Amino acid sequence: MVNPVIIKSFNSLKLYCEVGNFKGWDPYDGLNSEIFQATPLKHWRFARLAWIQAFKRNPVNLRKLLLIPKGHNPKGIGLFLTGYCNLYKIAASGKNSFGTTDELKKRVTELAELLISLQSKGYAGACWGYNFDWQNRVFFQPKHTPTVVATSFCADALFNAYEVTGNKKYLETALSSANFVMKDLNRIKCGENFLFSYSPLD
């Protein structure tokens, strides 16, 4: 038996996410600032890196002040989708503390469709990146550049959605992500074997 306080807290958080349409901020989304993007600093690698780190490390959230909108992070949507698939399984076992099977199946379908709409375009298979430009010490990745990590979470979520809904579109989209890995990622020689790159850009 789950503690009623835990159930109440979880459902409050669930409602908060639903009301916000699953949009949010990310520790690394500083470059989405409309103010920063309006300055020449956006072309300077060190400025981009410093700006991101300032938002990541600052104990005060300055995103509203500096015009960083909340957005749909594809990996985040994938994680939400997997979460709702798990809640559906709980409801299917006869426990409706987090919603009925009909309610949760509807939410699974909505999130799966949203996730498919957030795919990065122009690649050999389904793939996903992040909804913000990202700079580290070595390289710069424009927003929506697909990565193997984000893609794996999103594909796994669609496999789960297929199990819940039986919608073959979700299965086919998830399976097509293998084409992205095999055809779009670079291969780095490692002894007699090779490693796949993190994204098509590295």
XYZ file of C-alpha atoms in Angstrom:
202
model
C 0.000 0.000 0.000
C 1.460 3.310 -1.122
C 1.453 6.093 1.456
C -1.491 8.466 0.701
C 0.810 11.460 1.175
C 3.072 10.163 -1.595
C 0.093 9.605 -3.903
C -1.216 13.117 -3.229
C 2.206 14.686 -3.815
C 2.742 12.710 -7.013
C -0.670 13.636 -8.406
C -0.043 17.315 -7.586
C 3.199 17.185 -9.563
C 1.483 15.282 -12.377
C -1.240 17.933 -12.591
C 1.364 20.723 -12.602
C 3.128 19.118 -15.576
C -0.138 18.553 -17.434
C -1.346 22.123 -16.908
C 2.015 23.371 -18.200
C 1.685 21.137 -21.272
C 4.934 19.393 -20.286
C 7.012 22.455 -21.139
C 9.904 23.544 -18.989
C 13.441 24.834 -18.679
C 16.705 22.902 -18.854
C 19.970 23.510 -16.958
C 21.691 24.083 -20.319
C 19.078 26.204 -22.137
C 20.711 29.596 -21.538
C 21.351 30.196 -25.232
C 17.584 30.298 -25.811
C 17.624 33.768 -24.228
C 16.088 36.261 -26.646
C 18.347 38.938 -25.164
C 21.546 36.934 -25.702
C 20.493 36.004 -29.243
C 20.035 39.706 -30.052
C 23.709 40.459 -29.299
C 26.944 39.739 -31.210
C 28.031 37.605 -28.237
C 26.099 34.690 -29.700
C 28.892 34.309 -32.286
C 31.664 34.000 -29.673
C 32.355 30.516 -28.310
C 33.625 31.660 -24.910
C 30.616 33.932 -24.411
C 28.234 31.077 -25.223
C 30.020 28.766 -22.795
C 30.085 31.369 -20.002
C 26.416 32.249 -20.533
C 25.330 28.602 -20.263
C 27.408 28.035 -17.135
C 26.010 31.188 -15.520
C 22.484 29.826 -15.796
C 23.490 26.323 -14.790
C 25.286 27.417 -11.611
C 23.241 30.441 -10.526
C 21.114 29.697 -7.430
C 18.570 32.247 -8.702
C 16.552 31.365 -11.801
C 16.931 34.359 -14.142
C 15.238 32.747 -17.134
C 12.050 34.819 -17.041
C 14.034 38.037 -16.637
C 16.318 37.215 -19.571
C 13.489 35.965 -21.788
C 14.165 32.251 -21.949
C 10.837 30.579 -22.781
C 9.801 27.207 -21.485
C 9.808 24.614 -24.242
C 9.302 20.984 -25.157
C 12.526 19.052 -24.658
C 12.211 15.896 -26.820
C 14.125 13.756 -24.337
C 11.934 15.112 -21.548
C 8.790 14.289 -23.517
C 10.160 10.786 -24.051
C 10.636 10.376 -20.314
C 7.134 11.684 -19.622
C 5.757 9.232 -22.194
C 7.523 6.306 -20.548
C 6.215 7.474 -17.185
C 2.622 7.553 -18.386
C 3.029 4.095 -19.925
C 4.105 2.871 -16.493
C 1.095 4.573 -14.896
C -1.137 2.865 -17.458
C 0.237 -0.527 -16.411
C -0.524 0.312 -12.781
C -4.099 1.245 -13.715
C -4.447 -1.915 -15.805
C -3.599 -3.928 -12.695
C -6.675 -2.458 -11.009
C -5.100 0.431 -9.107
C -6.514 3.803 -10.165
C -4.655 6.104 -7.775
C -2.966 7.887 -10.700
C -5.809 7.757 -13.236
C -7.976 5.294 -15.132
C -6.745 3.233 -18.063
C -8.810 5.366 -20.469
C -7.399 8.631 -19.102
C -3.832 7.391 -19.145
C -4.085 5.786 -22.581
C -5.336 9.106 -23.959
C -2.366 10.887 -22.401
C 0.027 8.258 -23.804
C -1.377 8.878 -27.287
C -1.080 12.663 -26.934
C 2.530 12.460 -25.780
C 3.494 9.923 -28.445
C 2.095 12.177 -31.176
C 3.893 15.175 -29.685
C 7.151 13.239 -29.539
C 6.863 12.216 -33.184
C 6.234 15.855 -34.156
C 9.466 16.875 -32.390
C 11.729 14.702 -34.566
C 14.800 16.277 -36.128
C 14.284 16.376 -39.890
C 16.526 15.343 -42.762
C 18.035 12.130 -41.425
C 17.853 8.465 -42.428
C 15.573 7.537 -39.540
C 13.673 8.943 -36.610
C 15.941 10.918 -34.294
C 15.762 13.625 -31.672
C 17.979 16.296 -30.159
C 17.465 19.139 -27.708
C 15.436 22.324 -28.069
C 18.383 24.628 -27.413
C 21.820 25.459 -28.787
C 24.563 23.921 -26.689
C 28.214 24.844 -26.273
C 30.916 22.959 -24.386
C 34.674 23.416 -24.307
C 35.174 21.470 -27.517
C 32.248 21.974 -29.887
C 28.964 23.764 -30.565
C 25.707 21.955 -31.306
C 22.781 23.874 -32.809
C 19.347 23.160 -31.383
C 17.609 20.056 -32.766
C 20.919 18.389 -33.675
C 20.014 14.733 -33.053
C 22.034 12.739 -30.544
C 22.209 9.020 -29.889
C 21.316 9.560 -26.212
C 18.146 11.589 -26.790
C 17.149 9.276 -29.634
C 17.503 6.147 -27.513
C 15.230 7.556 -24.790
C 12.641 8.683 -27.350
C 12.658 5.406 -29.281
C 12.285 3.427 -26.055
C 9.311 5.600 -25.096
C 7.625 4.898 -28.432
C 8.156 1.158 -27.983
C 6.369 1.509 -24.641
C 3.584 3.539 -26.261
C 3.111 0.809 -28.866
C 2.684 -1.769 -26.097
C -0.029 0.380 -24.511
C -1.901 1.485 -27.638
C -1.108 -1.078 -30.322
C -0.522 1.821 -32.744
C 1.967 0.524 -35.324
C 3.069 4.047 -36.209
C 4.813 4.248 -32.856
C 6.546 0.904 -33.419
C 7.657 1.801 -36.948
C 8.954 5.211 -35.889
C 10.943 3.687 -33.038
C 12.410 0.977 -35.277
C 13.450 3.549 -37.880
C 15.781 5.162 -35.343
C 18.174 2.288 -36.080
C 18.677 3.806 -39.541
C 19.764 7.062 -37.926
C 22.346 5.237 -35.820
C 23.645 3.103 -38.681
C 23.644 5.712 -41.459
C 23.966 9.165 -39.897
C 26.318 8.742 -36.954
C 30.048 8.742 -37.566
C 32.188 5.737 -36.712
C 35.384 6.144 -34.749
C 37.970 3.391 -35.052
C 38.779 1.728 -31.725
C 41.304 -1.083 -32.120
C 39.686 -3.711 -34.299
C 36.236 -2.297 -33.541
C 34.565 1.111 -33.740
C 32.506 3.531 -31.687
C 29.465 5.475 -32.846
C 29.650 9.245 -32.451
C 27.339 11.131 -30.093
C 25.804 13.088 -32.974
C 26.334 13.456 -36.745
C 28.479 16.548 -36.053
C 31.249 14.926 -34.006
